[in-house]
mmCIF file with all atom_site columns, C-alpha atoms in Angstrom:
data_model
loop_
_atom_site.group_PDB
_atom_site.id
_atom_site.type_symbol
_atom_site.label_atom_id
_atom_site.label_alt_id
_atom_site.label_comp_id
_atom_site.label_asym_id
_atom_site.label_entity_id
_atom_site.label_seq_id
_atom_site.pdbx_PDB_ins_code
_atom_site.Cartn_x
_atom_site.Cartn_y
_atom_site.Cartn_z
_atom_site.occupancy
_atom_site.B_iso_or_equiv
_atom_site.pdbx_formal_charge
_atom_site.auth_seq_id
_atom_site.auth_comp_id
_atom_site.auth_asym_id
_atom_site.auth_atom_id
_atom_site.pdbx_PDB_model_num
ATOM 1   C CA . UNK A 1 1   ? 27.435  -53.796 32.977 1.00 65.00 ? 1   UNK A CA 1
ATOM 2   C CA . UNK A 1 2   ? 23.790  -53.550 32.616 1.00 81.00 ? 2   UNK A CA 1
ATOM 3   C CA . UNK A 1 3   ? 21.692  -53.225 29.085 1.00 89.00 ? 3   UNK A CA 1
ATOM 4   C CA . UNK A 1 4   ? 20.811  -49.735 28.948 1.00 89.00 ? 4   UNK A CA 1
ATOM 5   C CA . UNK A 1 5   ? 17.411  -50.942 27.579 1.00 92.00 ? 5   UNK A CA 1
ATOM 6   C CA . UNK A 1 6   ? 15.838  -52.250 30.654 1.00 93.00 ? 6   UNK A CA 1
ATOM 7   C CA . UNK A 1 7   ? 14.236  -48.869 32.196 1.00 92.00 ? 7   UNK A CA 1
ATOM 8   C CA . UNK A 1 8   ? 12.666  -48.842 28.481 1.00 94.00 ? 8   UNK A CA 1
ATOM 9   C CA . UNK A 1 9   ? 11.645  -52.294 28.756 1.00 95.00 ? 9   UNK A CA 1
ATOM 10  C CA . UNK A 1 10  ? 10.514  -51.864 32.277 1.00 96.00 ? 10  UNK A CA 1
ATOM 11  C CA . UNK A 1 11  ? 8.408   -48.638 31.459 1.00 96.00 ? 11  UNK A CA 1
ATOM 12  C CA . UNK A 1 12  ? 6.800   -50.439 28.616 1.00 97.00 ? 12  UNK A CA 1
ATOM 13  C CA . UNK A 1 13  ? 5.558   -53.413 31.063 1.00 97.00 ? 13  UNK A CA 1
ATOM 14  C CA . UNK A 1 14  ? 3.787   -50.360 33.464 1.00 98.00 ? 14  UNK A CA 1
ATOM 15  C CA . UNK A 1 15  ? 2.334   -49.542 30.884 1.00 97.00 ? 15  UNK A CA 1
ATOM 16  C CA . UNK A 1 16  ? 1.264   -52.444 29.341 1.00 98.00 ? 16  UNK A CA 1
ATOM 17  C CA . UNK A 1 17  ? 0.269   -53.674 32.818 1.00 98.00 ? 17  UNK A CA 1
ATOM 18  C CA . UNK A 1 18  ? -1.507  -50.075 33.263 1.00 98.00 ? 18  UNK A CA 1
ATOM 19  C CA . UNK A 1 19  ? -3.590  -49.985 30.409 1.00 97.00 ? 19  UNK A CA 1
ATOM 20  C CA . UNK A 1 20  ? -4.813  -53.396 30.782 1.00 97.00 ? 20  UNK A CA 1
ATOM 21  C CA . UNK A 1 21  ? -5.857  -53.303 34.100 1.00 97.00 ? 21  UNK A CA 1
ATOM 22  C CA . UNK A 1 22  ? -7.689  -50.010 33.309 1.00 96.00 ? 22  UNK A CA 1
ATOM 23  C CA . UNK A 1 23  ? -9.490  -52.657 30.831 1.00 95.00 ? 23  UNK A CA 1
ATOM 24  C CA . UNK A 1 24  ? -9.604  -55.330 33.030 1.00 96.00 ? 24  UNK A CA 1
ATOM 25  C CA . UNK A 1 25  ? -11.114 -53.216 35.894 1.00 96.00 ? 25  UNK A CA 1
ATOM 26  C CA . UNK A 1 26  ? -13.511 -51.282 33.314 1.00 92.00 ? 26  UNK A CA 1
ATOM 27  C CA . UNK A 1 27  ? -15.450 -54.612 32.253 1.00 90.00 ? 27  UNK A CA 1
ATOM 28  C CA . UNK A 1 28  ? -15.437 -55.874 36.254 1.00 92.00 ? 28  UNK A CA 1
ATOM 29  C CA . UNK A 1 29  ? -16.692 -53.143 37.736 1.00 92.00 ? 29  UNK A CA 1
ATOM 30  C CA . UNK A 1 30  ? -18.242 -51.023 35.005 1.00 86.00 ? 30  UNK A CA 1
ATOM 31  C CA . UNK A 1 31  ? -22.371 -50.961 34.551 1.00 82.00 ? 31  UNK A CA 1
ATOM 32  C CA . UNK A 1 32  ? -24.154 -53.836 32.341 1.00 82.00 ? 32  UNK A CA 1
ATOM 33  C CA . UNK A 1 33  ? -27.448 -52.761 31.861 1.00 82.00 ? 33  UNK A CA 1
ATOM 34  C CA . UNK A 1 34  ? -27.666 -53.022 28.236 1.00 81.00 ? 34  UNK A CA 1
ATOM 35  C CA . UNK A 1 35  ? -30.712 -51.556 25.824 1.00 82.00 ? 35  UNK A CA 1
ATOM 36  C CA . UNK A 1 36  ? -31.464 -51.070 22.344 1.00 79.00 ? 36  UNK A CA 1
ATOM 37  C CA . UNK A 1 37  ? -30.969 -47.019 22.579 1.00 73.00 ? 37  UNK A CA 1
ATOM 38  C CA . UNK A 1 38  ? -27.585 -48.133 23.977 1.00 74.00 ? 38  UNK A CA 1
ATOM 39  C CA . UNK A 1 39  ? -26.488 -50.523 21.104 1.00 74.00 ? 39  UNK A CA 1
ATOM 40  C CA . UNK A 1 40  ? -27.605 -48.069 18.183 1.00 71.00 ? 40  UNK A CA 1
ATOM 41  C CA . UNK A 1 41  ? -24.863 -46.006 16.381 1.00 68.00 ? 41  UNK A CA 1
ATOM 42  C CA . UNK A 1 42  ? -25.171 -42.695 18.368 1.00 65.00 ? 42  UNK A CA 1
ATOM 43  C CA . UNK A 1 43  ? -25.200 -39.795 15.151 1.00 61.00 ? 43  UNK A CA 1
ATOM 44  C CA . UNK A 1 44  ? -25.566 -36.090 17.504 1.00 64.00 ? 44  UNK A CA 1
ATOM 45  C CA . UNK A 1 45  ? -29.049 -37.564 19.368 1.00 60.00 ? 45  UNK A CA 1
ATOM 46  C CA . UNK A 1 46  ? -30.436 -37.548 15.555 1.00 60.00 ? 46  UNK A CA 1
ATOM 47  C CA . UNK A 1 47  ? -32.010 -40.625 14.366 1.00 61.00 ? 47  UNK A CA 1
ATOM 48  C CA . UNK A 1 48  ? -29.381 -42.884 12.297 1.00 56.00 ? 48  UNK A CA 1
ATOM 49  C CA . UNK A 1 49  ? -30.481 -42.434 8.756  1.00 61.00 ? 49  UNK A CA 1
ATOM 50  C CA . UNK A 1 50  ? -28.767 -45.294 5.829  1.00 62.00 ? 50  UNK A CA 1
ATOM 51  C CA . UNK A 1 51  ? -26.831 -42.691 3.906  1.00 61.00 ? 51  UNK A CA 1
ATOM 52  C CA . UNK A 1 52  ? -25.643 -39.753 4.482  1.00 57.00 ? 52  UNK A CA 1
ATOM 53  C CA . UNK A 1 53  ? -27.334 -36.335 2.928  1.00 58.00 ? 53  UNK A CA 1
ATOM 54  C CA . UNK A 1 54  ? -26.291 -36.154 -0.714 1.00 56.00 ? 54  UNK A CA 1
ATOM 55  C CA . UNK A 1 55  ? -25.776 -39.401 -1.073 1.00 58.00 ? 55  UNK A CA 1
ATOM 56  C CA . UNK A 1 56  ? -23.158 -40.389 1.428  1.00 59.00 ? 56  UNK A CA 1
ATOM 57  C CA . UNK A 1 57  ? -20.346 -38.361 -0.184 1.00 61.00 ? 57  UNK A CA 1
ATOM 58  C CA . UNK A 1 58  ? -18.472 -36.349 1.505  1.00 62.00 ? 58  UNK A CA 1
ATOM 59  C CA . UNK A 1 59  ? -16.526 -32.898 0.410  1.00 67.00 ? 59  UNK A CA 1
ATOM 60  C CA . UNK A 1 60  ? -13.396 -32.664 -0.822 1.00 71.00 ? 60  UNK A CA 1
ATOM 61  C CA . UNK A 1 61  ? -12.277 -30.234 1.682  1.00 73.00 ? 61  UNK A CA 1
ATOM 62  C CA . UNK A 1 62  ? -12.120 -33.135 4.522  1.00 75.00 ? 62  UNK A CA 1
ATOM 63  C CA . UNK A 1 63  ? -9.501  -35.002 2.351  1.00 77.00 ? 63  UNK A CA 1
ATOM 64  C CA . UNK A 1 64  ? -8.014  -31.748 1.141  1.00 74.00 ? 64  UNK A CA 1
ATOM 65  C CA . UNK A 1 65  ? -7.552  -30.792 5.007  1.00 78.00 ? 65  UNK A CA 1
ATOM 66  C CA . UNK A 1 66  ? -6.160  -34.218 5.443  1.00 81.00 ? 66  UNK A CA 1
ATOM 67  C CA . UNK A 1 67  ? -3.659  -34.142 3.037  1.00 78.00 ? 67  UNK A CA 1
ATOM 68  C CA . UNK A 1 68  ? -1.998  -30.843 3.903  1.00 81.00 ? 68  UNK A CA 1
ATOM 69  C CA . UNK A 1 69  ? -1.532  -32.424 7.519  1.00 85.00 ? 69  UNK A CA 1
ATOM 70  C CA . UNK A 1 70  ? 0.197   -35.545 6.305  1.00 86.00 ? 70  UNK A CA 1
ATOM 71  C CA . UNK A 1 71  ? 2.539   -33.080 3.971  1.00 80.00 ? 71  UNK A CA 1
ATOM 72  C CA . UNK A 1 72  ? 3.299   -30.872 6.334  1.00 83.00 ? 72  UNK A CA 1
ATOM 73  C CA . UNK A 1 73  ? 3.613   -33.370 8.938  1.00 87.00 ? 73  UNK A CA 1
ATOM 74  C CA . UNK A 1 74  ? 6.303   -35.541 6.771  1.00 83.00 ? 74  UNK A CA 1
ATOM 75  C CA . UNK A 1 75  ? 7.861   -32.392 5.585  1.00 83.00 ? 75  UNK A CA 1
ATOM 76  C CA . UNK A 1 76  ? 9.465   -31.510 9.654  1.00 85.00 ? 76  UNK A CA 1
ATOM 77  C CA . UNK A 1 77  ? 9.670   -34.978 10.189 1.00 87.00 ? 77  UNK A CA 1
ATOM 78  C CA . UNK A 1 78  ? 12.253  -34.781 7.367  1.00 84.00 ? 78  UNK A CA 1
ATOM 79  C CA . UNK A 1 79  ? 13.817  -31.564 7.521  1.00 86.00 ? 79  UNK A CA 1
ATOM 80  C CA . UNK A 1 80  ? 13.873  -31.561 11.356 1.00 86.00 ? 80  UNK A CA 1
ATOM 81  C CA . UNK A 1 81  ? 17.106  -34.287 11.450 1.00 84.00 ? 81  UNK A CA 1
ATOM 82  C CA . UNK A 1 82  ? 18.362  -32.563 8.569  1.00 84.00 ? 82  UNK A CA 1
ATOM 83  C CA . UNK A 1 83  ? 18.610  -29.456 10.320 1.00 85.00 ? 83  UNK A CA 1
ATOM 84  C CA . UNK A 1 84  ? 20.195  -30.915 13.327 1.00 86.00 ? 84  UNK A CA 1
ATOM 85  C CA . UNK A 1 85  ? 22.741  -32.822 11.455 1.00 85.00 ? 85  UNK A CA 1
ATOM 86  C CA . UNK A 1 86  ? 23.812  -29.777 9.052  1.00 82.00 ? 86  UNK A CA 1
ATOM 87  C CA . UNK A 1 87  ? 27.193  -29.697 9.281  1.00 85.00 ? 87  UNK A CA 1
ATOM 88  C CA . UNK A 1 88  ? 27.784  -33.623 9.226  1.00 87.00 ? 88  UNK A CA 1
ATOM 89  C CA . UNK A 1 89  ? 25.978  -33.704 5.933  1.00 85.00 ? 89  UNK A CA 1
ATOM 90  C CA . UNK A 1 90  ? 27.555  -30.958 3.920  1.00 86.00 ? 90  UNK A CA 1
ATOM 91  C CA . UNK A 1 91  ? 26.958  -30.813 0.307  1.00 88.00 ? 91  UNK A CA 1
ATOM 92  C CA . UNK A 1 92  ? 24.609  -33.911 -0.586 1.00 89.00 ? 92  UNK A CA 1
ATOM 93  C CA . UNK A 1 93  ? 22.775  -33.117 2.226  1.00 87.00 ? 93  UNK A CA 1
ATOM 94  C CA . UNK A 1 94  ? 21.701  -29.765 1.071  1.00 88.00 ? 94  UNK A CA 1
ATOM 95  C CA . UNK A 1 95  ? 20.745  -31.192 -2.215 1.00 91.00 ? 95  UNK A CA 1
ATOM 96  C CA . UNK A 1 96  ? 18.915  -34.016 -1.179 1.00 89.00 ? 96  UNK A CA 1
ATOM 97  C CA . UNK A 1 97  ? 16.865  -31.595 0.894  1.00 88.00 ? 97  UNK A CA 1
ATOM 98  C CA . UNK A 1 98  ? 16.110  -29.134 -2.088 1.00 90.00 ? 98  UNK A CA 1
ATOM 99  C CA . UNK A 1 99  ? 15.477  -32.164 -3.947 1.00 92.00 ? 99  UNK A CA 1
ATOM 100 C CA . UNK A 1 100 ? 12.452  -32.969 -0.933 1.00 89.00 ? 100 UNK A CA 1
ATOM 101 C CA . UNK A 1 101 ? 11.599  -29.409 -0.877 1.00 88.00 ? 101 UNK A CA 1
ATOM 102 C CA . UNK A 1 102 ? 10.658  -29.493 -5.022 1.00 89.00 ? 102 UNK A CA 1
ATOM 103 C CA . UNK A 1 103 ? 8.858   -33.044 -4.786 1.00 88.00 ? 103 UNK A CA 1
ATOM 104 C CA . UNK A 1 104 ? 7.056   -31.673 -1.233 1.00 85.00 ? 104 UNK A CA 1
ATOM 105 C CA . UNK A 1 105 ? 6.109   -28.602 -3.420 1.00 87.00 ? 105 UNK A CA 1
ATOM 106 C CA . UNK A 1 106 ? 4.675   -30.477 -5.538 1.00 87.00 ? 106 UNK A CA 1
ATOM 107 C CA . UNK A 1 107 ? 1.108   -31.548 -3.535 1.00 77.00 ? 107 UNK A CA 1
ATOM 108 C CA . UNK A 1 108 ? 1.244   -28.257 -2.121 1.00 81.00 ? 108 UNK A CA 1
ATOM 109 C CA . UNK A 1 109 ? 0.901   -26.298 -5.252 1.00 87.00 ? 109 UNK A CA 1
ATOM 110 C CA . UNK A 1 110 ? -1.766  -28.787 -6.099 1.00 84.00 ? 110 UNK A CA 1
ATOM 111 C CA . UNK A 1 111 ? -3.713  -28.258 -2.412 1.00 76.00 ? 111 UNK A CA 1
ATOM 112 C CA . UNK A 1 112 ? -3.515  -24.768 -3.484 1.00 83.00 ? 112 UNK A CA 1
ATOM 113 C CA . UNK A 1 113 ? -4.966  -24.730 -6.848 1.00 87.00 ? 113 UNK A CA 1
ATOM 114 C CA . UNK A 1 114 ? -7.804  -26.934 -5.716 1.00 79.00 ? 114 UNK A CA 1
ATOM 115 C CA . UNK A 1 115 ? -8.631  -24.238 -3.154 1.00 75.00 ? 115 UNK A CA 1
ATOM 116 C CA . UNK A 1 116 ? -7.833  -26.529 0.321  1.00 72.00 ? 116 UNK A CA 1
ATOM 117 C CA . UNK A 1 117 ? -6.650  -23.005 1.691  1.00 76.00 ? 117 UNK A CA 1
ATOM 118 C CA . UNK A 1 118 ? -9.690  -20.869 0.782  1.00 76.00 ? 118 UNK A CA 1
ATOM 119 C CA . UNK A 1 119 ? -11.246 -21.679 4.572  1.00 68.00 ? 119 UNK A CA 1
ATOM 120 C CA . UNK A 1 120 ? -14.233 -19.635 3.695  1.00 60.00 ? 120 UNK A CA 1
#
């Protein structure tokens, strides 16, 4: 009888062995005519400046936009099993999900009150 890992084991080494040869061949063959304009911290063609305009700091809507992904994102990584496995689950199932559902609430409500879904 044969592990039923190997094709995973033998996929992973093709792609090990795919990705570092695309290295590999990348620093062999690729260009080395290095320059100042191609060592400076590229910014849109503008000029780098030190800081940022207004200081460097940047809006809350970036992290606001960031947190609603990650919620969302752990909410059907969670409920997506649960839905599958229903029936198995039964009773403490459905209350450990309503129980998720409140505490997931919970950021959302405060998402919304801080305006992360006013995208105007």
């Amino acid at each position: 009888m044969s592990n039923p890992y190997v094709p995973v084991l033998v996929l992973m080494g093709i792609a090990a062995v795919l990705a570092l040869g695309g290295v590999a061949a990348s620093a062999v063959i690729g260009p080395k005519r290095y320059n100042r304009a191609k060592l400076d911290a590229y910014e849109c063609g503008i000029e780098p400046t030190p800081l940022a305009m207004g200081g460097g700091r940047l809006p809350i809507k970036y992290y606001l936009v960031a947190m609603t992904f990650i919620v969302f994102d752990i909410e059907v990584v969670f409920l997506y099993p649960w839905a599958v496995d229903f029936a198995v689950l039964a009773g403490f199932g459905l209350a450990a999900m309503l129980v998720f559902l409140v505490l997931i609430t919970v950021p959302f409500v405060y998402e919304w009150r801080r305006g992360g879904f006013d995208w105007v």
